[in-house]
mmCIF file of C-alpha atoms in Angstrom:
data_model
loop_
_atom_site.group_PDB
_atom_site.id
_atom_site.type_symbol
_atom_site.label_atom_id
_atom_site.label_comp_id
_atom_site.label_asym_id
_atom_site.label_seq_id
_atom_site.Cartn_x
_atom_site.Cartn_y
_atom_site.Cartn_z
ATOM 1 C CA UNK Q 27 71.464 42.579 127.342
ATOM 2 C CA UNK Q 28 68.511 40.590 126.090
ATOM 3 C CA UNK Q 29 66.341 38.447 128.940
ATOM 4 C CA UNK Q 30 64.968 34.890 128.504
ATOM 5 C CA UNK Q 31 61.709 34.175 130.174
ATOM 6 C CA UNK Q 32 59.885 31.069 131.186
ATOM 7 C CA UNK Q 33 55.899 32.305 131.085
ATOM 8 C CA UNK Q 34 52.842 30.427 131.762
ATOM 9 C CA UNK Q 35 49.548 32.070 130.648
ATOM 10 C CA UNK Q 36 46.071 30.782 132.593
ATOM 11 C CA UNK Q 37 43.776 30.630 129.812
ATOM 12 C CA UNK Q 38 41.063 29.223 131.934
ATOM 13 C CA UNK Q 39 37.466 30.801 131.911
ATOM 14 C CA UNK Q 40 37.937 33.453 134.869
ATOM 15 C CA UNK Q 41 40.691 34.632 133.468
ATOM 16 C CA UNK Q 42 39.190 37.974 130.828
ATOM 17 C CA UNK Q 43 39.967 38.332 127.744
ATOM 18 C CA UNK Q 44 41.051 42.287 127.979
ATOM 19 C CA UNK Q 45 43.676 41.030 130.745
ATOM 20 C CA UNK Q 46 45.347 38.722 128.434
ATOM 21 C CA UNK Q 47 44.894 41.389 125.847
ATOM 22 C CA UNK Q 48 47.114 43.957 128.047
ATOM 23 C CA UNK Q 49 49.901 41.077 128.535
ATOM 24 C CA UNK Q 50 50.256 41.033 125.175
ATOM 25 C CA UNK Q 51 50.583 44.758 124.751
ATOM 26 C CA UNK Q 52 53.364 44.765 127.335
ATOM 27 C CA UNK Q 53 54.987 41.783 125.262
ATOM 28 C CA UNK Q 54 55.014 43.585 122.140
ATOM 29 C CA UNK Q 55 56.240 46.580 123.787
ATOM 30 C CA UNK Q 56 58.737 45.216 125.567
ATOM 31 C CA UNK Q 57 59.826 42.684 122.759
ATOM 32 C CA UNK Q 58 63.209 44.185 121.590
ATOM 33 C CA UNK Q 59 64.836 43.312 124.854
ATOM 34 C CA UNK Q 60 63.773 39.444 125.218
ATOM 35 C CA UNK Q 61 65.934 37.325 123.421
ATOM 36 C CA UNK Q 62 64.021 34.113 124.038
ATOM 37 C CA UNK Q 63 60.391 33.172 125.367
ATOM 38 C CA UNK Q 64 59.025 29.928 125.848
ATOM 39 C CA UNK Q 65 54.842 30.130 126.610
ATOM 40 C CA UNK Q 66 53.037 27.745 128.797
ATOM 41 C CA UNK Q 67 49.241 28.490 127.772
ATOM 42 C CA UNK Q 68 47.411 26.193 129.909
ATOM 43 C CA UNK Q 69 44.238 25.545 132.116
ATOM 44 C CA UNK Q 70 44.234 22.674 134.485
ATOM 45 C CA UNK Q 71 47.161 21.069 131.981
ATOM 46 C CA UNK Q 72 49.634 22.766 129.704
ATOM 47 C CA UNK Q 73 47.235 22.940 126.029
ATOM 48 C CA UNK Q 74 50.052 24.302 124.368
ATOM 49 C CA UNK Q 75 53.860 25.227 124.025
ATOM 50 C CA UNK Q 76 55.795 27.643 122.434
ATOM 51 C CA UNK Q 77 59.328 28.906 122.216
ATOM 52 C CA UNK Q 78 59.818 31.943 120.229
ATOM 53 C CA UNK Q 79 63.081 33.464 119.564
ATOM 54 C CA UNK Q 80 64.385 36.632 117.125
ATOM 55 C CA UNK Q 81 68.134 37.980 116.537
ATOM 56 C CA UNK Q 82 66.189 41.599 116.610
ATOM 57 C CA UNK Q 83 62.806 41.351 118.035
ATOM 58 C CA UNK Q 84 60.567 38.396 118.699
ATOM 59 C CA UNK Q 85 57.329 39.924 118.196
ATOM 60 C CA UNK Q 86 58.741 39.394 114.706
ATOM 61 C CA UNK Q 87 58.911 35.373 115.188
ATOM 62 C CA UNK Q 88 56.216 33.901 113.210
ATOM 63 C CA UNK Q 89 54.212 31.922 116.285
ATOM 64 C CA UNK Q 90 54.168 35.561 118.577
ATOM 65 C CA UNK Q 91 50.795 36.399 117.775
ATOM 66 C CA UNK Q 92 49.571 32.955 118.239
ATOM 67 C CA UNK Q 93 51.172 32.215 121.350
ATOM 68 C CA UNK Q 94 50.036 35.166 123.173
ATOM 69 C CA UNK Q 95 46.306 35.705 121.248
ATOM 70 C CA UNK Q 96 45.308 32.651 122.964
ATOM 71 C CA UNK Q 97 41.659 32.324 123.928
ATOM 72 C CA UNK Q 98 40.351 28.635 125.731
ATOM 73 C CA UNK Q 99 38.051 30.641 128.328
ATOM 74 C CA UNK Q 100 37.432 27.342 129.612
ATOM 75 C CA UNK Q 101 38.300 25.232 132.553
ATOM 76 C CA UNK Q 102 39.753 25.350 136.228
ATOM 77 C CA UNK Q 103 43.637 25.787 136.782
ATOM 78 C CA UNK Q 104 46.263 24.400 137.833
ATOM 79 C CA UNK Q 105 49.902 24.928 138.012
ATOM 80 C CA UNK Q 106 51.229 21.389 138.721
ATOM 81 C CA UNK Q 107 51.642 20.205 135.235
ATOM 82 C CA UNK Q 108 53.184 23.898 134.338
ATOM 83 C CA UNK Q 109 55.932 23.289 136.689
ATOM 84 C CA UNK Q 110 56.845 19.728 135.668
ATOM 85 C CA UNK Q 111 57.111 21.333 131.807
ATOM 86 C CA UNK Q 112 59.219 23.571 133.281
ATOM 87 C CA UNK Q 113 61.132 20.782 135.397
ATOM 88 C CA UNK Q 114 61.318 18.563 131.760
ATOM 89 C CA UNK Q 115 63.399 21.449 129.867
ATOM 90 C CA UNK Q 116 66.332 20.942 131.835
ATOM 91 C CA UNK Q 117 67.319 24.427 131.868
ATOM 92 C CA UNK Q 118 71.204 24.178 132.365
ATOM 93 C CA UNK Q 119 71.299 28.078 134.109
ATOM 94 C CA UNK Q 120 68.097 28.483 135.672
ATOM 95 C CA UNK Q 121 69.296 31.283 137.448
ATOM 96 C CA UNK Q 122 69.842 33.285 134.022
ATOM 97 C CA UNK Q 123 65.719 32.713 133.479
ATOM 98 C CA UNK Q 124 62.304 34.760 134.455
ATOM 99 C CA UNK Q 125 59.841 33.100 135.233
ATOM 100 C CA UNK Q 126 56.200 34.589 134.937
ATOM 101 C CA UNK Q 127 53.621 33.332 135.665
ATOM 102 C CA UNK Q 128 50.128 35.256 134.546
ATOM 103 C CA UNK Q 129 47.353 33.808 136.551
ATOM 104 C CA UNK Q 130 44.175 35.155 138.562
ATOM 105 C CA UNK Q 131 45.757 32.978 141.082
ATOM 106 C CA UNK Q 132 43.298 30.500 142.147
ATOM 107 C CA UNK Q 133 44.839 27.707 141.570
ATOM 108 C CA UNK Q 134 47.401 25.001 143.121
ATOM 109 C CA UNK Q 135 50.573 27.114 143.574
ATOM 110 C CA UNK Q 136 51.250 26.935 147.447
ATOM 111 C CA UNK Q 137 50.500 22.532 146.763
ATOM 112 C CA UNK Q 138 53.263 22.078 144.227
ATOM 113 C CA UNK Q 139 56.027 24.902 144.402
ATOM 114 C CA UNK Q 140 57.996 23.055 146.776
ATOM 115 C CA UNK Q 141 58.377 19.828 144.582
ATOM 116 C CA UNK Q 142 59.748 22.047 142.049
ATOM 117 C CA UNK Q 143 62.796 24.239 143.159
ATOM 118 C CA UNK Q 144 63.797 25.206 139.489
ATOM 119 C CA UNK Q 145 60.729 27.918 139.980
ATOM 120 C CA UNK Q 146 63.038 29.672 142.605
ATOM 121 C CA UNK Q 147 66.056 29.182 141.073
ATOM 122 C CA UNK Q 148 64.874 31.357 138.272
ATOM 123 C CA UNK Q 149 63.624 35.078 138.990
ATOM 124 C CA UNK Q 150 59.625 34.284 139.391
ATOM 125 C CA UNK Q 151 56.902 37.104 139.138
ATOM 126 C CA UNK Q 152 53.606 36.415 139.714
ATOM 127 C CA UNK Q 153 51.502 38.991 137.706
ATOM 128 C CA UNK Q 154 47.533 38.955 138.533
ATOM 129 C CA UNK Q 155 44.723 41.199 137.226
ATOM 130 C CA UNK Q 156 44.174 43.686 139.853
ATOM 131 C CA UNK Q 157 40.514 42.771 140.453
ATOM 132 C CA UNK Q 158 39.261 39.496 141.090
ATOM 133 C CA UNK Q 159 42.463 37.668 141.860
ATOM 134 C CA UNK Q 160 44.117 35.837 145.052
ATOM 135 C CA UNK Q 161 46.966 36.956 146.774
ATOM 136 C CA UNK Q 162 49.861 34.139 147.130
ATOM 137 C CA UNK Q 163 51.203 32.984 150.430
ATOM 138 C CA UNK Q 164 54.191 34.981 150.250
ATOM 139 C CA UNK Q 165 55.832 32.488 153.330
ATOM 140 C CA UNK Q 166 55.538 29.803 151.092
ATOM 141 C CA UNK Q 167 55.844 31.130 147.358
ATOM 142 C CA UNK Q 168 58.942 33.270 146.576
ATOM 143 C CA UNK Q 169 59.428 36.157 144.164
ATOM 144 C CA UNK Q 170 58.011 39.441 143.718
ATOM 145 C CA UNK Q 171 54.342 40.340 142.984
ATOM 146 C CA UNK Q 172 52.682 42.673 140.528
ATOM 147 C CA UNK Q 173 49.165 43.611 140.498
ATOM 148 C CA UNK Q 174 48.023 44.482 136.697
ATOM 149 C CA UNK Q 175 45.803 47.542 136.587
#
């Protein structure tokens, strides 16, 4: 059974560039068993949307590469506008959804979850570079949490 996943990428400046590089390595490996992904590459505001979907494999889809080779390296962040684009879709079965959200973490999470209960609804992982990133208030944001080596 193929997953669908709801992923926001932080393409502000302290996120690096070899981070984002080993997302997309998991992504390509991984991209057999995904049969739908809609990307979220944003700073402070969501720059740019894409939803990418393959019968076989969606690394195939003509917009991967673009959607997760995205370099901005500039800005602060913010995860209030990323969760009303989220809100907007109108998922009918949020609970059939990941959500992942690939962040250094220092941004507005704790603020804004709670105005936006679809997050929860769907599985949520919050994935953060091992060095250099914030932990989450795990009282307040739900999920599970991976450190990236």
């Amino acid at each position: 059974r193929k997953v669908k996943i709801i992923i926001s990428i932080d393409n502000s400046s302290s996120m690096h560039t070899e981070d984002l590089q080993k997302l997309f390595y998991l992504f390509k490996k991984k991209s057999k068993q995904i049969a739908e992904v809609k990307v979220l590459i944003h700073t402070d505001a969501v720059m740019q949307e894409f939803t990418i979907s393959h019968y076989d494999d969606i690394a195939n889809h003509h917009d991967f590469i673009t959607a997760f080779g995205c370099r901005n390296a500039d800005g602060s962040t913010s995860h209030r506008d990323v969760f009303e684009k989220i809100k907007q879709m109108n998922i009918p079965n949020p609970e059939e959804w990941l959500y992942f959200c690939f962040s250094d973490m220092y941004s507005d999470i704790e603020t804004f979850i709670g105005k936006y209960p679809i997050i929860n609804r769907m599985t949520p992982y919050w994935i953060a570079p091992a060095n250099g990133s914030r932990e989450l208030n795990t009282k307040i944001v739900g999920g599970s949490f991976i450190w990236m080596p």
